[in-house]
mmCIF file of C-alpha atoms in Angstrom:
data_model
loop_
_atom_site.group_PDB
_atom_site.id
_atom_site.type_symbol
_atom_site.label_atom_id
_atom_site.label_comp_id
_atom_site.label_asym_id
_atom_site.label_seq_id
_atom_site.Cartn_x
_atom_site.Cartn_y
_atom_site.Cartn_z
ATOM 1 C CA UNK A 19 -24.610 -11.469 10.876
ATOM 2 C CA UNK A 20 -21.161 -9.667 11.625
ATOM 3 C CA UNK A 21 -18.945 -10.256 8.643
ATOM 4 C CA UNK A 22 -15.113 -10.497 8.787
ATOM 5 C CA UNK A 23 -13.008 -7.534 7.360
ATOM 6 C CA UNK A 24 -9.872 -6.414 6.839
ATOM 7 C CA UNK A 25 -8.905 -2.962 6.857
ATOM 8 C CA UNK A 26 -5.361 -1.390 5.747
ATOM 9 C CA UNK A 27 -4.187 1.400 7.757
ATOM 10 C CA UNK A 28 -1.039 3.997 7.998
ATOM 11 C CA UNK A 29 1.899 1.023 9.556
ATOM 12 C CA UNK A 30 2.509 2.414 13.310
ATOM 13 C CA UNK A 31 -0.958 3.890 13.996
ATOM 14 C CA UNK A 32 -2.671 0.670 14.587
ATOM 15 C CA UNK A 33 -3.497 0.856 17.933
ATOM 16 C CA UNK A 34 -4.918 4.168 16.746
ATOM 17 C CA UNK A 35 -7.190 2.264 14.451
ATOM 18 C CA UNK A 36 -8.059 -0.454 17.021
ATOM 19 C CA UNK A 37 -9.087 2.563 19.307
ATOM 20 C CA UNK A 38 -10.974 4.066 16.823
ATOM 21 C CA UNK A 39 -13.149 1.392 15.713
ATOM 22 C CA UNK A 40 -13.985 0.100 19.243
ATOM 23 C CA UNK A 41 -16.128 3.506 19.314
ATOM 24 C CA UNK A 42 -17.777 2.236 16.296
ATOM 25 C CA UNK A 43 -21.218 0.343 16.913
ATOM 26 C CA UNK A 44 -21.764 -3.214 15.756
ATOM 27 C CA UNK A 45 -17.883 -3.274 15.371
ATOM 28 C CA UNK A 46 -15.827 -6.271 17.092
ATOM 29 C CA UNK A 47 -11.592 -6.302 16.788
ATOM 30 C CA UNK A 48 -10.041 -9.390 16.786
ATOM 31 C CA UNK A 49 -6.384 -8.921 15.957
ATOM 32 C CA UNK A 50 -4.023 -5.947 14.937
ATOM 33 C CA UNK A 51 -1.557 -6.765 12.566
ATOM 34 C CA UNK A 52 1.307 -4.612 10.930
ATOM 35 C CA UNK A 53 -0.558 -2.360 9.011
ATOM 36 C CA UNK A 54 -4.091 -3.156 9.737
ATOM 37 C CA UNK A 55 -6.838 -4.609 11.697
ATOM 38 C CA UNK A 56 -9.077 -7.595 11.324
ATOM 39 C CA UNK A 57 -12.825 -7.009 12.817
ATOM 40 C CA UNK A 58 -16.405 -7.978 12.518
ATOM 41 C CA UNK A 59 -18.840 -5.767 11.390
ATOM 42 C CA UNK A 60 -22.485 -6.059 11.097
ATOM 43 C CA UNK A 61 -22.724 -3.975 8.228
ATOM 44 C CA UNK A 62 -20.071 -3.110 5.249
ATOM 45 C CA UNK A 63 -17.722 -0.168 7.033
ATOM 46 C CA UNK A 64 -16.434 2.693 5.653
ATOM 47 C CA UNK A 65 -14.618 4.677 7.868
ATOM 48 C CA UNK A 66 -12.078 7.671 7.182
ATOM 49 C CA UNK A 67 -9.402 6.661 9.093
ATOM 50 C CA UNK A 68 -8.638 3.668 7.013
ATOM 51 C CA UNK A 69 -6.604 3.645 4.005
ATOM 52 C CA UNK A 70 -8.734 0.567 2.120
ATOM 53 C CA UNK A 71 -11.234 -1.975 3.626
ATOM 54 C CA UNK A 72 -11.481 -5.317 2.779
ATOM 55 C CA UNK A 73 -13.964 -8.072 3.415
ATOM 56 C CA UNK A 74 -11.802 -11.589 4.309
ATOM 57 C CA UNK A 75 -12.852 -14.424 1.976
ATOM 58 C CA UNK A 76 -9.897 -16.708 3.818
ATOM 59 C CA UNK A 77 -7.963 -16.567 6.456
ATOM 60 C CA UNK A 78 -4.831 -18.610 6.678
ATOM 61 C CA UNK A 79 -3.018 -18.860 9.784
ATOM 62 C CA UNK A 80 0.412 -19.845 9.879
ATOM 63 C CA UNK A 81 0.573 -19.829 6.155
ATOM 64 C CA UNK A 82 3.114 -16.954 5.334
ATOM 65 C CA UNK A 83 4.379 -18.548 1.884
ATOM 66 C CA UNK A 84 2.332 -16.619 -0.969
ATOM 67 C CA UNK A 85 2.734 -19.819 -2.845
ATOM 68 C CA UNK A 86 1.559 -22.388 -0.051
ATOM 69 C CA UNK A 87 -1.603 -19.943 0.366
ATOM 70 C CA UNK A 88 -2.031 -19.995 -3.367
ATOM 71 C CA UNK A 89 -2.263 -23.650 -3.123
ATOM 72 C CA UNK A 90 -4.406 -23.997 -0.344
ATOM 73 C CA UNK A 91 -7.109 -21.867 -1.705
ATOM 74 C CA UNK A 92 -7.150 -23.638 -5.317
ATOM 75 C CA UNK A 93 -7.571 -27.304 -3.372
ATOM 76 C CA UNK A 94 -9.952 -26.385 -0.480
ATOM 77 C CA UNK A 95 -13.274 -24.269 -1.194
ATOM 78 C CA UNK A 96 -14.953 -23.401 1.463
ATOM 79 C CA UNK A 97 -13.978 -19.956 1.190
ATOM 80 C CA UNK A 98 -15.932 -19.514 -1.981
ATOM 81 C CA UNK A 99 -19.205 -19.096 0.607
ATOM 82 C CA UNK A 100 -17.986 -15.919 1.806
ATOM 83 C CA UNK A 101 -17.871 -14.127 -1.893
ATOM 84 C CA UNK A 102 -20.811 -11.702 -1.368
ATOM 85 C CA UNK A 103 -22.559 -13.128 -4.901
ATOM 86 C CA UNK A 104 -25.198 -10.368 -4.948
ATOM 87 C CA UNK A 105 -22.329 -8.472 -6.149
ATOM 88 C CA UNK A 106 -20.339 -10.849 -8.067
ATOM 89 C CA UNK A 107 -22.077 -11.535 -11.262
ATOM 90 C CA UNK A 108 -20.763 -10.908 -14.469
ATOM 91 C CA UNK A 109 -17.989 -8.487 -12.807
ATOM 92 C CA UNK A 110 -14.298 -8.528 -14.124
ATOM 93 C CA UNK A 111 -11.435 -9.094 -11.572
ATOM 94 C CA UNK A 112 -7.965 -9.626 -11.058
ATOM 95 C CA UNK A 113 -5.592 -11.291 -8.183
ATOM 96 C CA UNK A 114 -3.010 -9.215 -6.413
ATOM 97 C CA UNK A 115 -0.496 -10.804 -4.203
ATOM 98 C CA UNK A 116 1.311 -8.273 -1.478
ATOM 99 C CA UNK A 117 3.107 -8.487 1.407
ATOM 100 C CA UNK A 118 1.277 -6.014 2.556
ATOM 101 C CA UNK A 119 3.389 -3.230 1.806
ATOM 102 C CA UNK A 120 3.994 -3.638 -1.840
ATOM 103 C CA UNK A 121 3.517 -6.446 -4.733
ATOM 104 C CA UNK A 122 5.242 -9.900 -4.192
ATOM 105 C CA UNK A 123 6.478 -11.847 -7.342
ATOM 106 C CA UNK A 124 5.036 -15.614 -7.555
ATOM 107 C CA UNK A 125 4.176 -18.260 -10.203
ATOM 108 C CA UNK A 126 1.628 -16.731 -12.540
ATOM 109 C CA UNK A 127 0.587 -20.357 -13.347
ATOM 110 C CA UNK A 128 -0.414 -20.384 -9.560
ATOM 111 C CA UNK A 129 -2.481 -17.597 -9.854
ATOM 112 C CA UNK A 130 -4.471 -18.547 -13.346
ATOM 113 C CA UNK A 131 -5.477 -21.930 -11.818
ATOM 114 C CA UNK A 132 -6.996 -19.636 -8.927
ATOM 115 C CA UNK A 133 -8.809 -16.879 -11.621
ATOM 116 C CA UNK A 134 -10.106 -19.845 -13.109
ATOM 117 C CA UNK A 135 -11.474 -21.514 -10.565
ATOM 118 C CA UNK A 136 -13.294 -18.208 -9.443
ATOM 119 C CA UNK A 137 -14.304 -17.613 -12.768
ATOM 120 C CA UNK A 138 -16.219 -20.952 -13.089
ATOM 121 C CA UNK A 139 -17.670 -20.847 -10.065
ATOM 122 C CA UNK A 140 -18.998 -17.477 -9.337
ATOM 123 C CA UNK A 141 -19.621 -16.041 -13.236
ATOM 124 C CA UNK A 142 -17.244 -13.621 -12.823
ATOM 125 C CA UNK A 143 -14.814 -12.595 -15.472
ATOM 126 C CA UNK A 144 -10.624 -12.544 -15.387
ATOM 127 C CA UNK A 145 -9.491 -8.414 -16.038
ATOM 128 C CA UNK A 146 -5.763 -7.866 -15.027
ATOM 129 C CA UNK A 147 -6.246 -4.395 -17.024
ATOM 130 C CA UNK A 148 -10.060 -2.689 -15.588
ATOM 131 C CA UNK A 149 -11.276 -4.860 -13.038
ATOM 132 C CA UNK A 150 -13.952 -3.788 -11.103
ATOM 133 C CA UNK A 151 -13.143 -6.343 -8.197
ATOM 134 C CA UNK A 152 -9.397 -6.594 -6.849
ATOM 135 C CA UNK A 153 -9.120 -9.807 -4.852
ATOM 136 C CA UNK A 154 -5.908 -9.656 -2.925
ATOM 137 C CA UNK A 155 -3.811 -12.052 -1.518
ATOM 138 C CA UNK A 156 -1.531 -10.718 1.597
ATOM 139 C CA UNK A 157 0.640 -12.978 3.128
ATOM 140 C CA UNK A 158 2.704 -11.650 6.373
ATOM 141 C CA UNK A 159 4.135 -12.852 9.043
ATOM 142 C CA UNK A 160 0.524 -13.616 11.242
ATOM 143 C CA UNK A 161 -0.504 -15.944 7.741
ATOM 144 C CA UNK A 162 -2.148 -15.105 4.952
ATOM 145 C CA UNK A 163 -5.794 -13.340 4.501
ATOM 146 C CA UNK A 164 -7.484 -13.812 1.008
ATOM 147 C CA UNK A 165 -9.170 -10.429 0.392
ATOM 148 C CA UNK A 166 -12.438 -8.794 -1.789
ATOM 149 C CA UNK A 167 -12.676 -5.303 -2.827
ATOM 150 C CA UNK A 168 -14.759 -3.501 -5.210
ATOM 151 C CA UNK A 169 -12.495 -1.148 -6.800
ATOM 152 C CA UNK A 170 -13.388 2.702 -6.440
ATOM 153 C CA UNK A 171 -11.765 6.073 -7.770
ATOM 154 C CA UNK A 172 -11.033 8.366 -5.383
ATOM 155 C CA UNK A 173 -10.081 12.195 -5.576
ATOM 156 C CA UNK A 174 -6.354 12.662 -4.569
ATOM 157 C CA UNK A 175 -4.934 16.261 -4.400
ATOM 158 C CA UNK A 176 -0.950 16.175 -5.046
ATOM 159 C CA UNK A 177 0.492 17.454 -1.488
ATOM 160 C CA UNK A 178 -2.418 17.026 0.368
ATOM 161 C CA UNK A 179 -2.304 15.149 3.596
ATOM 162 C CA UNK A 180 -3.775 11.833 3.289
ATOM 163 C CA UNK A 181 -7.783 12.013 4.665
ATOM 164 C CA UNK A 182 -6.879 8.545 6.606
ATOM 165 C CA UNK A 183 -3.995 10.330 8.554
ATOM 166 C CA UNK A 184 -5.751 14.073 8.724
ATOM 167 C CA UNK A 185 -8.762 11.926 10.811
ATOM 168 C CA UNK A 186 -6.680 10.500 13.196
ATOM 169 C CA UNK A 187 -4.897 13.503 13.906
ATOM 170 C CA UNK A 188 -8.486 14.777 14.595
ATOM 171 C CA UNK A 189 -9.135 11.818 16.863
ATOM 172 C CA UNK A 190 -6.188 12.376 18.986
ATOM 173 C CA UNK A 191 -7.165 16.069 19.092
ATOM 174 C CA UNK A 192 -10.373 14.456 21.001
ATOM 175 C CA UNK A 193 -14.398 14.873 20.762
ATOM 176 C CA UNK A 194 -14.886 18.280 23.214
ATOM 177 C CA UNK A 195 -12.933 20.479 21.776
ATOM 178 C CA UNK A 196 -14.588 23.575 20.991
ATOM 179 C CA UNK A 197 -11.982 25.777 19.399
ATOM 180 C CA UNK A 198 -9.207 24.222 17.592
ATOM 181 C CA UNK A 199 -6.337 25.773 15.793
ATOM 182 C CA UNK A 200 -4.128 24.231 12.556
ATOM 183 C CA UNK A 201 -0.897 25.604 12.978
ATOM 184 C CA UNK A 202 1.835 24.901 9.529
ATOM 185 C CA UNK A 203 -1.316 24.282 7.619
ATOM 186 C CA UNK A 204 -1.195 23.573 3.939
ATOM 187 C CA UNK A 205 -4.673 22.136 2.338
ATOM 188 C CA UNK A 206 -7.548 22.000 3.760
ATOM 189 C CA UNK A 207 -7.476 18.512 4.973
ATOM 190 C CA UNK A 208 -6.516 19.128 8.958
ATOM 191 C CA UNK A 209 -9.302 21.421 9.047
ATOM 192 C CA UNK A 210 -12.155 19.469 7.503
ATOM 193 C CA UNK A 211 -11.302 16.372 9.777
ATOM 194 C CA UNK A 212 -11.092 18.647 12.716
ATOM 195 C CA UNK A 213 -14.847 19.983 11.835
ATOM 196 C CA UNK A 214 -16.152 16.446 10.708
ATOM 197 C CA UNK A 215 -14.612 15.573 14.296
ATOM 198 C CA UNK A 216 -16.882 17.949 16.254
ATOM 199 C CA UNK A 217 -14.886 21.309 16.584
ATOM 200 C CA UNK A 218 -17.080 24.032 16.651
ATOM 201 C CA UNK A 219 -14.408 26.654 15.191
ATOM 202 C CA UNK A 220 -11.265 25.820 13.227
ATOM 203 C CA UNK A 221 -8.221 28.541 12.939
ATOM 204 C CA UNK A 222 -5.714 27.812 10.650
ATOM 205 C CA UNK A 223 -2.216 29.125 10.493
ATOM 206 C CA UNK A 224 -1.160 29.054 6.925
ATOM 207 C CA UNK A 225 1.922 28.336 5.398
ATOM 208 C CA UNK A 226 1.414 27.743 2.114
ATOM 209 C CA UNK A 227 -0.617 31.048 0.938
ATOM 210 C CA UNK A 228 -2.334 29.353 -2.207
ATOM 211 C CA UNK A 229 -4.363 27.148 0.057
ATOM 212 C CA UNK A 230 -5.862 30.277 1.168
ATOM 213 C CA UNK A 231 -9.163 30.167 -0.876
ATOM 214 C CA UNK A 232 -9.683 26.400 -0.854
ATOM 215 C CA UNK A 233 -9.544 26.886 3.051
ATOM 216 C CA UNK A 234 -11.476 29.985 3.503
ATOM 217 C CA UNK A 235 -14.339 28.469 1.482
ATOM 218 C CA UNK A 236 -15.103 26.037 4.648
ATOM 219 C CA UNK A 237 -17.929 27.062 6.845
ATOM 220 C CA UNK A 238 -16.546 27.273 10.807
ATOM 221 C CA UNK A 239 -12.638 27.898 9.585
ATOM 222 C CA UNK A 240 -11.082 31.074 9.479
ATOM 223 C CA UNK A 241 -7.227 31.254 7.961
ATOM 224 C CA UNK A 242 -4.356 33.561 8.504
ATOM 225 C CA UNK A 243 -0.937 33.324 6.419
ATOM 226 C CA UNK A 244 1.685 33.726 9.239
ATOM 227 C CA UNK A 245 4.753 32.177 10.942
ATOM 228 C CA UNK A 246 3.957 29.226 12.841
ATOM 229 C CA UNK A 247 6.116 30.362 15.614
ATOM 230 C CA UNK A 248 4.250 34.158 15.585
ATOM 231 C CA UNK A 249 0.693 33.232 14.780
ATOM 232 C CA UNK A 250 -1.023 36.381 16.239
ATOM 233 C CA UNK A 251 -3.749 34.766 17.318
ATOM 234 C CA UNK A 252 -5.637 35.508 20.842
ATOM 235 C CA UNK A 253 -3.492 34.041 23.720
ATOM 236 C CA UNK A 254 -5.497 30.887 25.237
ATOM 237 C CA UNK A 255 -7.857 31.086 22.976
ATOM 238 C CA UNK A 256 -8.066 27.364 21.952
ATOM 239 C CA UNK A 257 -9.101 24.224 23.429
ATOM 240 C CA UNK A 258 -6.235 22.164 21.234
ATOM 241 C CA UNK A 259 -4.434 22.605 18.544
ATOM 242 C CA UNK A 260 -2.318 20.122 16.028
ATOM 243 C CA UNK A 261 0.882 21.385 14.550
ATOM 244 C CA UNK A 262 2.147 20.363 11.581
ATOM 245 C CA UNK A 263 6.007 20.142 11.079
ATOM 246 C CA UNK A 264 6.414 18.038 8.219
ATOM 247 C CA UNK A 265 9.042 19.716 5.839
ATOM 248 C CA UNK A 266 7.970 19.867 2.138
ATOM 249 C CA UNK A 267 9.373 18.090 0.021
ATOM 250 C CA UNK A 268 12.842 18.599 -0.616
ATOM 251 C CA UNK A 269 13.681 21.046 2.388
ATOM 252 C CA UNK A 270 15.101 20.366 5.482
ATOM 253 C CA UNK A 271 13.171 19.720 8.871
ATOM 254 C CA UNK A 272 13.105 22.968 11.430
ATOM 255 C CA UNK A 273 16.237 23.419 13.205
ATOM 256 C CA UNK A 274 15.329 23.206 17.651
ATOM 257 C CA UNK A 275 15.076 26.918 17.811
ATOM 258 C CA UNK A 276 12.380 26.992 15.624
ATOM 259 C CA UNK A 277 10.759 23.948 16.794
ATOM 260 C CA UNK A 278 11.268 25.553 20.386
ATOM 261 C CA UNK A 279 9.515 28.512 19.308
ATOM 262 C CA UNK A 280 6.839 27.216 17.719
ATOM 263 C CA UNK A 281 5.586 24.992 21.143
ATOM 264 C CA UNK A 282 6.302 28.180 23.121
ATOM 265 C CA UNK A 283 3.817 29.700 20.740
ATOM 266 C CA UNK A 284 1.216 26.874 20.474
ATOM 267 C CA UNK A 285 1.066 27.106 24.732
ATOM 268 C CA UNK A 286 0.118 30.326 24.630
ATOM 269 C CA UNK A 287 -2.736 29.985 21.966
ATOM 270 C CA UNK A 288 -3.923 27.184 24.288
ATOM 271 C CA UNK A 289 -5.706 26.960 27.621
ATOM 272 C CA UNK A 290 -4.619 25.275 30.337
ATOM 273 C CA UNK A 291 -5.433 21.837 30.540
ATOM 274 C CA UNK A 292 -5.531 21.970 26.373
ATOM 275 C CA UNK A 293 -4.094 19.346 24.236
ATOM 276 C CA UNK A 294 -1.217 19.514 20.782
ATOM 277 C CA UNK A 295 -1.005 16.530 18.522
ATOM 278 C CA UNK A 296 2.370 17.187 17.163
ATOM 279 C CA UNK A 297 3.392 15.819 13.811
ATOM 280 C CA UNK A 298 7.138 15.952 13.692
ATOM 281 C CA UNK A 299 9.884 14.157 11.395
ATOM 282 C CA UNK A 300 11.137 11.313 13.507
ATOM 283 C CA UNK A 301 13.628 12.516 16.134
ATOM 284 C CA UNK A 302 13.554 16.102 15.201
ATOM 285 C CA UNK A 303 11.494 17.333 17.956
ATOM 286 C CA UNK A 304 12.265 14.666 20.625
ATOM 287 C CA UNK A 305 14.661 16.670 22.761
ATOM 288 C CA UNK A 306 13.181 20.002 22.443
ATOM 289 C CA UNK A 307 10.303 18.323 23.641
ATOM 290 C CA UNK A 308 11.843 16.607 26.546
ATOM 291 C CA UNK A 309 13.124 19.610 28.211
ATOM 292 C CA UNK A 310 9.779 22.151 27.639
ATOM 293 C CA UNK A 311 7.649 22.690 30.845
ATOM 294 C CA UNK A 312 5.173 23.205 29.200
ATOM 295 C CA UNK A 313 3.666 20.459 27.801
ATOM 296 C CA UNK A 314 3.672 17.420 29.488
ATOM 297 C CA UNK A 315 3.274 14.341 27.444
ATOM 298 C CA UNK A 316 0.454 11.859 26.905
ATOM 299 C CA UNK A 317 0.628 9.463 24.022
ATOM 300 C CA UNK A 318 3.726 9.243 21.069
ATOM 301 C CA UNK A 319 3.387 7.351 18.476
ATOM 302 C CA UNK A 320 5.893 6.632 15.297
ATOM 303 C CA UNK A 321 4.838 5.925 11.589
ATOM 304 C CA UNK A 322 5.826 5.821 8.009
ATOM 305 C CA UNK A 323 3.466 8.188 5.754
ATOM 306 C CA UNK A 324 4.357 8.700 2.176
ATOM 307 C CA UNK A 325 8.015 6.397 2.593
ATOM 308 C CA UNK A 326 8.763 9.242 5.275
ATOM 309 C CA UNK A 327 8.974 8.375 9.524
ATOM 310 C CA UNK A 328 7.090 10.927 11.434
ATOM 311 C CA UNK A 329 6.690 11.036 15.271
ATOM 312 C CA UNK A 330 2.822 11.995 16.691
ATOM 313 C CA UNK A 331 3.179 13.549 19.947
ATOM 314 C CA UNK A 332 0.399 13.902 22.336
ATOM 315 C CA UNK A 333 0.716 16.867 24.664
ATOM 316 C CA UNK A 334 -1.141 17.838 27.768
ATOM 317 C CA UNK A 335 -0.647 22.005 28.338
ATOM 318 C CA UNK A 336 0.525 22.165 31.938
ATOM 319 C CA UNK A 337 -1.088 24.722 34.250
ATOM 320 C CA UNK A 338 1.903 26.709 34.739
ATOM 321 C CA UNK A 339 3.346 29.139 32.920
ATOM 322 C CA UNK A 340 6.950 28.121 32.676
ATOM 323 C CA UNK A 341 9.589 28.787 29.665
ATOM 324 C CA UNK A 342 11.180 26.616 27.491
ATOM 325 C CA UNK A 343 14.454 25.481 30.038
ATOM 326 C CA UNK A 344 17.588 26.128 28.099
#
């Protein structure tokens, strides 16, 4: 039986997501919303591309009132079916209520009528501090969902790309590509989801030198430290490449010349016909873009990652060989 989830994903790459999981077997969508995607699954899904995964215990349409949802789920039960029970027992939990984006303030007299009720009828026990179930309450705009999710640690580097974002990059890189290239690489998260994606050979241009070992560890990647814009690597030697622009923290995004120099680079590392996923800060690289010849576009997309907007562009290497126009 396909269950009902919820899964939270990077705001502006939905229809990334949706795209993504419509490849995935036993997988139905039924609705994007801002910030994720509710589906059916036949079995409990864990996929990379998504930043948490919820199964849906309720869903409230036209309910966008955090306190009105509250409400409706102390009074009506139903929704107590869909707790998966072989899980439940004896576990400690705790009620979050979100936007979606970030905590929302309501009555906390709302919410302890709802722990208790949960608490009497499933066995399991209130934790605000260690819970080992978060149960979260998002109401938005499309209504309110009523969420479960066993809480689980999870490794996070400081400065590290998110793994969510690094696989979708991968994604848009696409499945045939043989020999791929990482150009304003930092960790080694690009690469990895460009391998686990199904490139044969990853290159990686390296900008920040102490991610050298980390990266050179990986089976399938070689690394360089050089310029983005003056790689040195063989001309046309790649099926696609993604280039990373983000600025670090603190410093300013590339200036056009730079940015102009650095796609006149990343066309020569790649073959006609080749694809660039572009991660730029939002506008930055929209007119440089606009006026190269060589790249046409396919896809742009904009998002927020880490409180900063980015633009994804999608390029298509054209089959001439045409400079940058001034």
């Amino acid at each position: 039986m396909k269950r009902l989830y919820y899964s939270a994903v990077i705001p502006g790459l939905e229809p990334v997501a949706v795209r993504l999981l419509q490849k995935e077997g036993g997988v139905s969508v039924e609705q994007a919303l801002a910030g994720g995607v509710l589906y059916r699954s036949v079995k409990a899904p864990d996929f990379a591309f998504c930043r948490r995964t919820f199964l849906v215990l309720a869903r409230m349409t036209g309910i966008r009132d955090p306190e009105a949802a509250l409400k409706r789920l102390s009074t009506s039960g139903g929704w107590l079916d869909n707790i998966p029970y072989e899980e439940a027992e004896h576990v400690h939990f705790r009620i979050t209520v979100s936007d979606g984006d970030s905590k929302v303030h309501v009555n906390m007299k709302s919410v302890a009528l709802l722990e208790r009720t949960i608490a009497e009828q499933t066995g399991m026990h209130i934790d605000r501090e260690r819970p080992t179930v978060e149960l979260w309450l998002i109401a938005g705009d499309a209504g309110s969902l009523f969420l479960w999710r066993r809480k689980e640690k999870k490794d996070r580097d400081q400065g590290r790309l998110p793994a969510d974002f690094s696989d979708m990059m991968a994604f848009l890189i696409g499945y045939d590509k043989k020999n791929v290239a990482v150009l304003g690489c930092r960790d080694d998260g690009l690469p990895r989801a460009m391998l686990a994606r199904g490139a044969r050979k990853v290159a990686c241009v390296l900008t920040a030198p102490e991610a050298a070992d980390r990266v050179k560890r990986i089976p399938g990647l070689t690394a360089v430290t050089a310029d983005a814009a003056h790689t040195g690597l063989e001309t046309e030697g790649f099926d696609a490449l993604c280039v990373n622009l983000i600025p670090e923290k603190d410093k300013p995004a590339e200036d056009s010349n730079v940015l102009r120099s650095v796609f006149h680079e990343a066309a020569r590392l790649t073959r006609k016909g080749g694809r660039m996923v572009a991660v730029l800060p939002a506008g930055s690289g929209r007119e440089v873009l606009s006026r190269n010849r060589e790249w046409a576009e396919e896809e742009r997309y904009g998002c927020t990652l880490g409180g900063r907007k980015l633009e994804i562009c999608v390029m298509m290497r054209q089959t001439g060989s045409v400079e940058d126009e001034e």
